[in-house]
mmCIF file of C-alpha atoms and ligand atoms in Angstrom:
data_model
loop_
_atom_site.group_PDB
_atom_site.id
_atom_site.type_symbol
_atom_site.label_atom_id
_atom_site.label_comp_id
_atom_site.label_asym_id
_atom_site.label_seq_id
_atom_site.Cartn_x
_atom_site.Cartn_y
_atom_site.Cartn_z
ATOM 1 C CA MET A 1 -10.039 24.922 -11.867
ATOM 2 C CA ARG A 2 -8.206 21.683 -11.565
ATOM 3 C CA GLY A 3 -6.886 20.180 -8.346
ATOM 4 C CA LEU A 4 -5.786 17.090 -6.478
ATOM 5 C CA VAL A 5 -7.869 15.687 -3.631
ATOM 6 C CA ILE A 6 -5.493 15.366 -0.679
ATOM 7 C CA LYS A 7 -7.873 14.795 2.199
ATOM 8 C CA SER A 8 -11.397 13.611 2.720
ATOM 9 C CA THR A 9 -13.433 14.227 5.846
ATOM 10 C CA GLY A 10 -16.539 12.402 4.734
ATOM 11 C CA SER A 11 -18.682 15.424 4.024
ATOM 12 C CA SER A 12 -16.065 17.585 2.354
ATOM 13 C CA TYR A 13 -12.726 17.352 0.611
ATOM 14 C CA ILE A 14 -9.522 19.335 0.731
ATOM 15 C CA VAL A 15 -8.262 19.937 -2.782
ATOM 16 C CA ARG A 16 -4.818 21.240 -3.644
ATOM 17 C CA LEU A 17 -5.002 23.518 -6.636
ATOM 18 C CA ASP A 18 -2.347 23.753 -9.311
ATOM 19 C CA ASP A 19 -1.053 26.988 -7.732
ATOM 20 C CA GLY A 20 -0.352 25.126 -4.461
ATOM 21 C CA SER A 21 -3.232 26.524 -2.418
ATOM 22 C CA ASP A 22 -5.809 24.330 -0.672
ATOM 23 C CA VAL A 23 -9.570 24.753 -0.852
ATOM 24 C CA GLU A 24 -12.390 22.931 0.873
ATOM 25 C CA CYS A 25 -14.853 21.456 -1.585
ATOM 26 C CA ARG A 26 -18.159 19.698 -1.444
ATOM 27 C CA VAL A 27 -19.758 17.222 -3.739
ATOM 28 C CA LYS A 28 -23.325 17.339 -5.045
ATOM 29 C CA GLY A 29 -25.517 14.746 -3.386
ATOM 30 C CA ASN A 30 -26.373 12.987 -6.608
ATOM 31 C CA PHE A 31 -22.789 12.737 -7.786
ATOM 32 C CA ARG A 32 -22.012 9.117 -8.600
ATOM 33 C CA ILE A 33 -19.400 7.412 -10.690
ATOM 34 C CA ARG A 34 -20.646 4.823 -13.099
ATOM 35 C CA GLY A 35 -19.815 1.252 -12.317
ATOM 36 C CA ILE A 36 -18.661 1.734 -8.737
ATOM 37 C CA ARG A 37 -20.979 1.389 -5.788
ATOM 38 C CA SER A 38 -18.906 3.147 -3.218
ATOM 39 C CA THR A 39 -19.587 5.053 -0.051
ATOM 40 C CA ASN A 40 -17.326 7.852 -1.219
ATOM 41 C CA PRO A 41 -17.581 9.058 -4.800
ATOM 42 C CA VAL A 42 -14.356 11.046 -4.592
ATOM 43 C CA ALA A 43 -11.129 9.688 -3.131
ATOM 44 C CA VAL A 44 -7.735 10.946 -2.088
ATOM 45 C CA GLY A 45 -5.543 10.989 -5.180
ATOM 46 C CA ASP A 46 -8.343 11.982 -7.528
ATOM 47 C CA PHE A 47 -7.784 14.819 -9.939
ATOM 48 C CA VAL A 48 -10.931 16.912 -10.007
ATOM 49 C CA GLU A 49 -12.481 19.923 -11.699
ATOM 50 C CA ILE A 50 -13.835 22.578 -9.346
ATOM 51 C CA LYS A 51 -16.538 25.178 -9.793
ATOM 52 C CA ILE A 52 -17.143 28.174 -7.524
ATOM 53 C CA GLN A 53 -20.764 28.982 -6.673
ATOM 54 C CA ASP A 54 -22.093 32.517 -6.349
ATOM 55 C CA ASP A 55 -21.918 32.240 -2.557
ATOM 56 C CA GLY A 56 -18.212 31.446 -2.772
ATOM 57 C CA THR A 57 -18.420 27.737 -1.965
ATOM 58 C CA HIS A 58 -16.414 25.270 -4.018
ATOM 59 C CA TRP A 59 -17.958 22.239 -5.638
ATOM 60 C CA ILE A 60 -16.339 19.278 -7.303
ATOM 61 C CA SER A 61 -17.988 19.088 -10.689
ATOM 62 C CA GLU A 62 -15.967 16.397 -12.377
ATOM 63 C CA ILE A 63 -13.508 13.597 -11.606
ATOM 64 C CA GLU A 64 -10.799 12.821 -14.093
ATOM 65 C CA GLU A 65 -10.514 9.236 -15.191
ATOM 66 C CA ARG A 66 -8.526 7.193 -12.684
ATOM 67 C CA ARG A 67 -5.392 5.297 -13.615
ATOM 68 C CA ASN A 68 -6.210 2.878 -10.792
ATOM 69 C CA TYR A 69 -7.813 2.829 -7.399
ATOM 70 C CA ILE A 70 -7.723 0.726 -4.290
ATOM 71 C CA ILE A 71 -10.982 -0.182 -2.636
ATOM 72 C CA ARG A 72 -12.104 -2.106 0.355
ATOM 73 C CA ARG A 73 -15.527 -3.364 1.156
ATOM 74 C CA ALA A 74 -17.302 -1.184 3.698
ATOM 75 C CA THR A 75 -18.080 -4.303 5.697
ATOM 76 C CA ASN A 76 -17.553 -7.969 4.977
ATOM 77 C CA LEU A 77 -21.145 -8.606 4.001
ATOM 78 C CA SER A 78 -21.720 -5.360 2.218
ATOM 79 C CA LYS A 79 -21.525 -4.910 -1.517
ATOM 80 C CA GLU A 80 -20.753 -1.240 -0.987
ATOM 81 C CA SER A 81 -17.109 -0.397 -1.050
ATOM 82 C CA HIS A 82 -14.899 2.384 0.119
ATOM 83 C CA ILE A 83 -12.254 3.801 -2.182
ATOM 84 C CA LEU A 84 -9.045 4.141 -0.176
ATOM 85 C CA ALA A 85 -7.047 6.007 -2.783
ATOM 86 C CA ALA A 86 -6.831 6.677 -6.499
ATOM 87 C CA ASN A 87 -3.994 7.121 -8.998
ATOM 88 C CA ILE A 88 -1.249 5.522 -6.945
ATOM 89 C CA ASP A 89 2.144 4.502 -8.297
ATOM 90 C CA GLN A 90 2.965 1.918 -5.668
ATOM 91 C CA ALA A 91 1.864 0.409 -2.387
ATOM 92 C CA ALA A 92 4.380 -0.090 0.396
ATOM 93 C CA LEU A 93 3.714 -2.497 3.235
ATOM 94 C CA ILE A 94 5.579 -2.035 6.491
ATOM 95 C CA VAL A 95 6.310 -5.389 8.064
ATOM 96 C CA THR A 96 8.306 -6.668 11.013
ATOM 97 C CA VAL A 97 10.046 -10.023 11.288
ATOM 98 C CA ASN A 98 9.455 -9.742 15.033
ATOM 99 C CA HIS A 99 7.930 -7.307 17.537
ATOM 100 C CA PRO A 100 5.307 -8.058 16.292
ATOM 101 C CA VAL A 101 5.683 -11.012 13.939
ATOM 102 C CA THR A 102 4.161 -10.339 10.532
ATOM 103 C CA SER A 103 3.049 -13.602 8.940
ATOM 104 C CA THR A 104 4.106 -14.436 5.406
ATOM 105 C CA THR A 105 0.431 -15.117 4.654
ATOM 106 C CA PHE A 106 -0.345 -11.519 5.522
ATOM 107 C CA ILE A 107 2.504 -10.270 3.320
ATOM 108 C CA ASP A 108 1.463 -12.519 0.431
ATOM 109 C CA ARG A 109 -2.161 -11.430 0.611
ATOM 110 C CA PHE A 110 -1.034 -7.836 0.372
ATOM 111 C CA LEU A 111 1.196 -8.631 -2.603
ATOM 112 C CA ALA A 112 -1.541 -10.627 -4.359
ATOM 113 C CA THR A 113 -3.922 -7.719 -3.889
ATOM 114 C CA CYS A 114 -1.384 -5.345 -5.422
ATOM 115 C CA GLU A 115 -1.037 -7.724 -8.371
ATOM 116 C CA ALA A 116 -4.820 -7.755 -8.755
ATOM 117 C CA TYR A 117 -4.823 -3.960 -8.832
ATOM 118 C CA ARG A 118 -1.727 -3.949 -11.049
ATOM 119 C CA VAL A 119 0.046 -1.710 -8.566
ATOM 120 C CA ARG A 120 3.769 -1.983 -7.897
ATOM 121 C CA ALA A 121 4.452 -3.335 -4.408
ATOM 122 C CA VAL A 122 7.321 -2.635 -2.021
ATOM 123 C CA LEU A 123 8.070 -4.294 1.314
ATOM 124 C CA ILE A 124 9.575 -2.191 4.086
ATOM 125 C CA PHE A 125 11.002 -4.404 6.838
ATOM 126 C CA ASN A 126 11.149 -2.308 9.985
ATOM 127 C CA LYS A 127 12.672 -2.590 13.475
ATOM 128 C CA ILE A 128 15.815 -4.380 12.352
ATOM 129 C CA ASP A 129 17.580 -2.942 15.426
ATOM 130 C CA LEU A 130 15.525 -5.341 17.559
ATOM 131 C CA LEU A 131 16.366 -8.512 15.659
ATOM 132 C CA SER A 132 18.580 -11.324 16.936
ATOM 133 C CA ASP A 133 21.221 -12.862 14.670
ATOM 134 C CA GLU A 134 18.840 -15.673 13.886
ATOM 135 C CA GLU A 135 16.054 -13.230 13.048
ATOM 136 C CA MET A 136 18.436 -11.201 10.893
ATOM 137 C CA ALA A 137 19.194 -14.386 8.949
ATOM 138 C CA HIS A 138 15.455 -14.979 8.534
ATOM 139 C CA LEU A 139 15.053 -11.390 7.347
ATOM 140 C CA ALA A 140 17.753 -11.921 4.719
ATOM 141 C CA GLU A 141 15.950 -15.060 3.525
ATOM 142 C CA LEU A 142 12.655 -13.221 3.243
ATOM 143 C CA GLN A 143 14.243 -10.339 1.369
ATOM 144 C CA ALA A 144 15.931 -12.766 -1.021
ATOM 145 C CA LEU A 145 12.652 -14.622 -1.551
ATOM 146 C CA TYR A 146 10.603 -11.530 -2.358
ATOM 147 C CA GLU A 147 13.329 -9.904 -4.443
ATOM 148 C CA SER A 148 13.613 -13.110 -6.487
ATOM 149 C CA ILE A 149 9.906 -12.857 -7.290
ATOM 150 C CA GLY A 150 10.402 -9.264 -8.368
ATOM 151 C CA TYR A 151 9.378 -7.149 -5.388
ATOM 152 C CA GLN A 152 11.626 -4.420 -4.085
ATOM 153 C CA THR A 153 12.412 -4.663 -0.390
ATOM 154 C CA ILE A 154 14.226 -2.496 2.125
ATOM 155 C CA ALA A 155 15.231 -3.209 5.706
ATOM 156 C CA LEU A 156 15.536 -0.355 8.169
ATOM 157 C CA SER A 157 14.907 0.931 11.621
ATOM 158 C CA ALA A 158 12.407 3.777 11.515
ATOM 159 C CA LEU A 159 13.462 4.767 15.002
ATOM 160 C CA HIS A 160 16.992 5.410 13.795
ATOM 161 C CA LEU A 161 16.336 6.707 10.346
ATOM 162 C CA GLN A 162 18.259 9.853 9.727
ATOM 163 C CA HIS A 163 16.271 12.865 8.753
ATOM 164 C CA PRO A 164 18.405 14.890 6.411
ATOM 165 C CA THR A 165 18.443 18.625 6.909
ATOM 166 C CA PRO A 166 18.207 20.803 3.806
ATOM 167 C CA SER A 167 21.721 22.116 4.283
ATOM 168 C CA THR A 168 23.379 18.714 4.637
ATOM 169 C CA LEU A 169 21.385 17.480 1.693
ATOM 170 C CA ASP A 170 22.257 20.390 -0.557
ATOM 171 C CA SER A 171 25.936 19.839 -0.121
ATOM 172 C CA GLN A 172 25.757 16.075 -0.251
ATOM 173 C CA LEU A 173 23.154 15.257 -2.863
ATOM 174 C CA SER A 174 25.395 16.233 -5.703
ATOM 175 C CA THR A 175 28.717 15.076 -4.331
ATOM 176 C CA PHE A 176 28.195 11.971 -2.250
ATOM 177 C CA HIS A 177 26.666 8.613 -2.835
ATOM 178 C CA PRO A 178 24.665 7.805 -0.786
ATOM 179 C CA PRO A 179 23.596 11.400 -0.253
ATOM 180 C CA PHE A 180 22.615 11.074 3.371
ATOM 181 C CA PRO A 181 25.123 10.948 6.210
ATOM 182 C CA SER A 182 25.811 7.316 6.915
ATOM 183 C CA GLY A 183 26.335 5.456 10.148
ATOM 184 C CA GLU A 184 25.716 1.767 10.749
ATOM 185 C CA GLY A 185 24.104 1.499 7.351
ATOM 186 C CA ARG A 186 21.475 4.063 8.270
ATOM 187 C CA GLY A 187 22.487 6.502 5.614
ATOM 188 C CA GLU A 188 22.191 3.726 3.092
ATOM 189 C CA ALA A 189 18.641 2.896 4.203
ATOM 190 C CA SER A 190 17.731 6.582 3.968
ATOM 191 C CA TYR A 191 19.131 6.685 0.471
ATOM 192 C CA THR A 192 17.250 3.584 -0.680
ATOM 193 C CA LEU A 193 14.037 4.891 0.843
ATOM 194 C CA HIS A 194 14.571 8.165 -0.974
ATOM 195 C CA GLN A 195 14.993 6.286 -4.243
ATOM 196 C CA ILE A 196 11.824 4.285 -3.637
ATOM 197 C CA LEU A 197 9.682 7.296 -2.767
ATOM 198 C CA GLN A 198 11.111 9.969 -5.064
ATOM 199 C CA GLY A 199 8.600 11.169 -7.652
ATOM 200 C CA ARG A 200 5.962 8.576 -6.833
ATOM 201 C CA VAL A 201 2.604 8.435 -5.109
ATOM 202 C CA THR A 202 3.012 5.742 -2.469
ATOM 203 C CA LEU A 203 0.229 4.160 -0.470
ATOM 204 C CA LEU A 204 1.616 3.228 2.929
ATOM 205 C CA SER A 205 0.100 0.306 4.809
ATOM 206 C CA GLY A 206 0.954 -1.867 7.756
ATOM 207 C CA ASN A 207 -0.596 -3.673 10.677
ATOM 208 C CA SER A 208 -0.768 -1.537 13.761
ATOM 209 C CA GLY A 209 2.377 -1.647 15.844
ATOM 210 C CA VAL A 210 4.818 -2.156 12.973
ATOM 211 C CA GLY A 211 5.998 1.448 13.125
ATOM 212 C CA LYS A 212 4.011 3.331 10.508
ATOM 213 C CA SER A 213 3.687 6.438 12.685
ATOM 214 C CA THR A 214 7.342 6.262 13.604
ATOM 215 C CA LEU A 215 8.346 6.058 9.943
ATOM 216 C CA LEU A 216 6.094 8.963 8.999
ATOM 217 C CA ASN A 217 7.502 11.055 11.842
ATOM 218 C CA ALA A 218 11.047 10.205 10.778
ATOM 219 C CA LEU A 219 10.307 11.100 7.181
ATOM 220 C CA PHE A 220 8.633 14.383 7.996
ATOM 221 C CA GLY A 221 10.955 15.263 10.839
ATOM 222 C CA LYS A 222 8.045 16.091 13.134
ATOM 223 C CA GLU A 223 5.156 14.536 14.980
ATOM 224 C CA MET A 224 2.450 13.839 12.420
ATOM 225 C CA THR A 225 -1.151 14.076 13.501
ATOM 226 C CA ARG A 226 -2.771 11.124 11.914
ATOM 227 C CA THR A 227 -6.447 10.790 11.219
ATOM 228 C CA GLY A 228 -6.622 7.061 11.492
ATOM 229 C CA LYS A 229 -4.447 6.464 14.513
ATOM 230 C CA ILE A 230 -7.196 6.647 17.116
ATOM 231 C CA SER A 231 -9.748 4.722 15.144
ATOM 232 C CA ASP A 232 -7.183 1.962 14.532
ATOM 233 C CA ALA A 233 -7.563 0.962 18.154
ATOM 234 C CA HIS A 234 -11.350 0.992 17.942
ATOM 235 C CA ASP A 235 -11.411 -0.799 14.635
ATOM 236 C CA LYS A 236 -11.267 -4.275 16.115
ATOM 237 C CA GLY A 237 -14.038 -6.141 14.392
ATOM 238 C CA MET A 238 -16.447 -3.281 13.876
ATOM 239 C CA HIS A 239 -16.732 -0.919 11.018
ATOM 240 C CA THR A 240 -15.649 2.640 11.530
ATOM 241 C CA THR A 241 -15.511 5.136 8.751
ATOM 242 C CA THR A 242 -11.940 6.166 8.280
ATOM 243 C CA PHE A 243 -10.323 8.275 5.625
ATOM 244 C CA SER A 244 -7.028 8.404 3.858
ATOM 245 C CA GLU A 245 -4.810 11.419 3.717
ATOM 246 C CA MET A 246 -2.132 12.388 1.265
ATOM 247 C CA TYR A 247 1.071 14.233 2.196
ATOM 248 C CA PRO A 248 3.630 15.769 -0.141
ATOM 249 C CA LEU A 249 7.060 14.343 0.643
ATOM 250 C CA PRO A 250 9.200 16.856 2.494
ATOM 251 C CA THR A 251 11.643 18.565 0.188
ATOM 252 C CA GLU A 252 14.519 17.219 2.264
ATOM 253 C CA TRP A 253 13.580 13.787 0.990
ATOM 254 C CA ALA A 254 12.426 14.258 -2.522
ATOM 255 C CA THR A 255 11.733 16.946 -5.062
ATOM 256 C CA SER A 256 8.346 15.402 -5.752
ATOM 257 C CA GLY A 257 6.181 12.547 -4.586
ATOM 258 C CA TRP A 258 3.396 11.865 -2.124
ATOM 259 C CA LEU A 259 2.658 9.502 0.710
ATOM 260 C CA ILE A 260 -0.870 8.274 1.286
ATOM 261 C CA ASP A 261 -1.609 7.184 4.805
ATOM 262 C CA THR A 262 -4.500 4.762 4.978
ATOM 263 C CA PRO A 263 -5.955 4.239 8.415
ATOM 264 C CA GLY A 264 -6.097 0.558 9.274
ATOM 265 C CA ILE A 265 -4.920 -2.062 6.855
ATOM 266 C CA LYS A 266 -7.727 -4.443 7.749
ATOM 267 C CA GLY A 267 -9.651 -5.383 4.664
ATOM 268 C CA PHE A 268 -7.020 -4.310 2.188
ATOM 269 C CA GLY A 269 -6.814 -7.876 0.972
ATOM 270 C CA SER A 270 -10.509 -8.171 0.362
ATOM 271 C CA VAL A 271 -10.472 -7.634 -3.375
ATOM 272 C CA ASP A 272 -12.843 -10.088 -4.966
ATOM 273 C CA MET A 273 -10.745 -12.755 -6.619
ATOM 274 C CA GLU A 274 -12.058 -15.586 -8.696
ATOM 275 C CA LYS A 275 -10.644 -18.986 -7.796
ATOM 276 C CA GLU A 276 -9.101 -19.349 -11.250
ATOM 277 C CA GLU A 277 -7.420 -15.941 -11.009
ATOM 278 C CA ILE A 278 -5.563 -16.407 -7.750
ATOM 279 C CA SER A 279 -2.541 -18.095 -9.289
ATOM 280 C CA HIS A 280 -2.195 -15.068 -11.609
ATOM 281 C CA TYR A 281 -1.456 -12.961 -8.555
ATOM 282 C CA PHE A 282 1.516 -15.107 -7.503
ATOM 283 C CA PRO A 283 3.977 -14.282 -10.304
ATOM 284 C CA GLU A 284 6.341 -17.228 -9.722
ATOM 285 C CA ILE A 285 3.440 -19.686 -9.542
ATOM 286 C CA PHE A 286 1.843 -18.189 -12.617
ATOM 287 C CA ARG A 287 5.100 -18.455 -14.558
ATOM 288 C CA VAL A 288 5.376 -22.245 -14.211
ATOM 289 C CA SER A 289 1.626 -22.963 -14.380
ATOM 290 C CA SER A 290 1.700 -22.842 -18.170
ATOM 291 C CA MET A 291 3.508 -26.191 -18.001
ATOM 292 C CA CYS A 292 0.766 -27.936 -16.019
ATOM 293 C CA ARG A 293 -0.873 -30.858 -17.857
ATOM 294 C CA PHE A 294 -4.375 -29.430 -17.395
ATOM 295 C CA GLY A 295 -5.238 -25.904 -18.443
ATOM 296 C CA ASN A 296 -7.576 -25.518 -15.486
ATOM 297 C CA CYS A 297 -5.120 -27.013 -12.967
ATOM 298 C CA SER A 298 -5.711 -25.697 -9.449
ATOM 299 C CA HIS A 299 -2.184 -26.861 -8.443
ATOM 300 C CA THR A 300 -3.542 -28.801 -5.488
ATOM 301 C CA ASN A 301 -3.761 -32.484 -6.412
ATOM 302 C CA GLU A 302 -3.798 -32.811 -10.185
ATOM 303 C CA PRO A 303 -1.349 -35.120 -11.954
ATOM 304 C CA GLY A 304 1.291 -33.444 -14.104
ATOM 305 C CA CYS A 305 1.194 -30.225 -12.086
ATOM 306 C CA ALA A 306 4.268 -28.099 -12.806
ATOM 307 C CA VAL A 307 3.658 -26.014 -9.684
ATOM 308 C CA GLN A 308 3.824 -29.097 -7.462
ATOM 309 C CA ASP A 309 7.029 -30.118 -9.242
ATOM 310 C CA ALA A 310 8.566 -26.701 -8.687
ATOM 311 C CA LEU A 311 7.548 -26.884 -5.044
ATOM 312 C CA VAL A 312 9.293 -30.233 -4.590
ATOM 313 C CA LYS A 313 12.400 -28.882 -6.304
ATOM 314 C CA GLY A 314 12.370 -25.883 -3.998
ATOM 315 C CA GLU A 315 11.843 -23.447 -6.862
ATOM 316 C CA ILE A 316 8.652 -22.176 -5.272
ATOM 317 C CA ALA A 317 8.704 -21.352 -1.565
ATOM 318 C CA ILE A 318 6.432 -23.408 0.658
ATOM 319 C CA SER A 319 5.295 -20.252 2.470
ATOM 320 C CA ARG A 320 4.149 -18.754 -0.824
ATOM 321 C CA TYR A 321 2.314 -21.918 -1.817
ATOM 322 C CA GLU A 322 0.590 -21.994 1.577
ATOM 323 C CA SER A 323 -0.545 -18.399 1.071
ATOM 324 C CA TYR A 324 -1.889 -19.377 -2.336
ATOM 325 C CA LEU A 325 -3.865 -22.212 -0.712
ATOM 326 C CA SER A 326 -5.159 -19.879 1.972
ATOM 327 C CA LEU A 327 -6.546 -17.495 -0.659
ATOM 328 C CA LEU A 328 -8.110 -20.451 -2.497
ATOM 329 C CA GLY A 329 -9.720 -21.453 0.804
ATOM 330 C CA ASP A 330 -11.232 -17.974 1.178
ATOM 331 C CA CYS A 331 -12.884 -18.334 -2.195
ATOM 332 C CA ALA A 332 -14.514 -21.576 -1.157
ATOM 333 C CA GLU A 333 -15.792 -19.885 1.998
ATOM 334 C CA ASN A 334 -17.123 -16.855 0.171
ATOM 335 C CA LYS A 335 -19.512 -19.058 -1.790
ATOM 336 C CA TYR A 336 -21.576 -19.503 1.363
ATOM 337 C CA ARG A 337 -21.871 -15.830 2.133
HETATM 338 P P1 GDP B 1 2.072 2.017 14.144
HETATM 339 O O1 GDP B 1 0.940 1.426 14.917
HETATM 340 O O2 GDP B 1 2.381 1.195 12.944
HETATM 341 O O3 GDP B 1 1.882 3.446 13.808
HETATM 342 O O4 GDP B 1 3.370 1.865 15.070
HETATM 343 P P2 GDP B 1 4.167 2.957 15.920
HETATM 344 O O5 GDP B 1 4.923 3.851 15.014
HETATM 345 O O6 GDP B 1 3.256 3.569 16.903
HETATM 346 O O7 GDP B 1 5.234 2.007 16.642
HETATM 347 C C1 GDP B 1 4.873 1.026 17.579
HETATM 348 C C2 GDP B 1 6.010 0.883 18.587
HETATM 349 O O8 GDP B 1 7.170 0.380 17.930
HETATM 350 C C3 GDP B 1 6.400 2.196 19.211
HETATM 351 O O9 GDP B 1 6.702 1.949 20.579
HETATM 352 C C4 GDP B 1 7.647 2.595 18.451
HETATM 353 O O10 GDP B 1 8.534 3.380 19.216
HETATM 354 C C5 GDP B 1 8.264 1.255 18.139
HETATM 355 N N1 GDP B 1 9.108 1.285 16.927
HETATM 356 C C6 GDP B 1 8.762 1.723 15.702
HETATM 357 N N2 GDP B 1 9.778 1.583 14.828
HETATM 358 C C7 GDP B 1 10.809 1.051 15.528
HETATM 359 C C8 GDP B 1 12.142 0.664 15.198
HETATM 360 O O11 GDP B 1 12.607 0.792 14.056
HETATM 361 N N3 GDP B 1 12.898 0.121 16.200
HETATM 362 C C9 GDP B 1 12.407 -0.039 17.460
HETATM 363 N N4 GDP B 1 13.214 -0.560 18.372
HETATM 364 N N5 GDP B 1 11.158 0.310 17.803
HETATM 365 C C10 GDP B 1 10.367 0.844 16.858
HETATM 366 ZN ZN1 ZN B 2 -0.737 -27.110 -11.675
#
């Protein structure tokens, strides 16, 4: 039997079978995947083969090859890692211009990590109802910046997102554009969100307080019980074992597609990057770096650096360059670990 792992509890897994039913499965103790030293051999998003024992228990006997996976180190010093999710189509980061402020460094680290994993990235700017005119202008600048690099962005207010009912959707999907009832641009945000999520497996991340729970509740039209929510608060500085969960998008929103809720973003950006690789994960920096005089240019103080030129001309944003430097700095630090 084949199925999709939709939840992990540490000792067992919930697997959705092709017929839509869920079964609880265990994994043999000696089950290990070659090449990955991880604390969890099976992750949410994995397609697995299941065998039923004589006593009726289900065992995962095989994991299908992964298209991709997102890991984080179990702890900073540990070489063991924890697979957050497998086979994802895109990662969406919820950010807020204010309440709380999300730093561009944080955003850029997330984006660079997505580049390293070769996963499409989307930025969801939330709480726009709270922004002043000045902050709205800043939001527009940020959206323009990230869109110009090639990342899709959307600005919305999760608190005011309209949850379409099946009946309104039925009548409107085919006839209206956007399909959701509009009001102060809310219908439009709903429509864009629908387009982003439809048919895809999306990993949802965000610092605590940015409105991830609120967005999930708005999407599902009900209070979601979230595994990671409690441990988020306890996760300050110490390691707690937390697990991802995968939810099928409600049919009001999409005919297919999944959301993966990862508890706690902390550590998402801890993919091991080589110093020389970092510029590859900033697409607009990488694009001009081919014109640098030296092939091994670090774009910091070398003569004939095309990146520095582009920076002076305003073709590369200072905030992006600073994030690049901050990742370079991490590499230097890691040497002394
Ligand atoms: P989480 O930690 O990311 O899950 O954040 P929550 O969903 O718990 O939201 C944190 C706080 O921000 C709560 O008080 C929410 O009501 C509030 N909030 C979330 N989204 C919005 C929004 O779009 N507008 C406003 N005004 N408040 C929001
Ligand atoms: Zn250079």
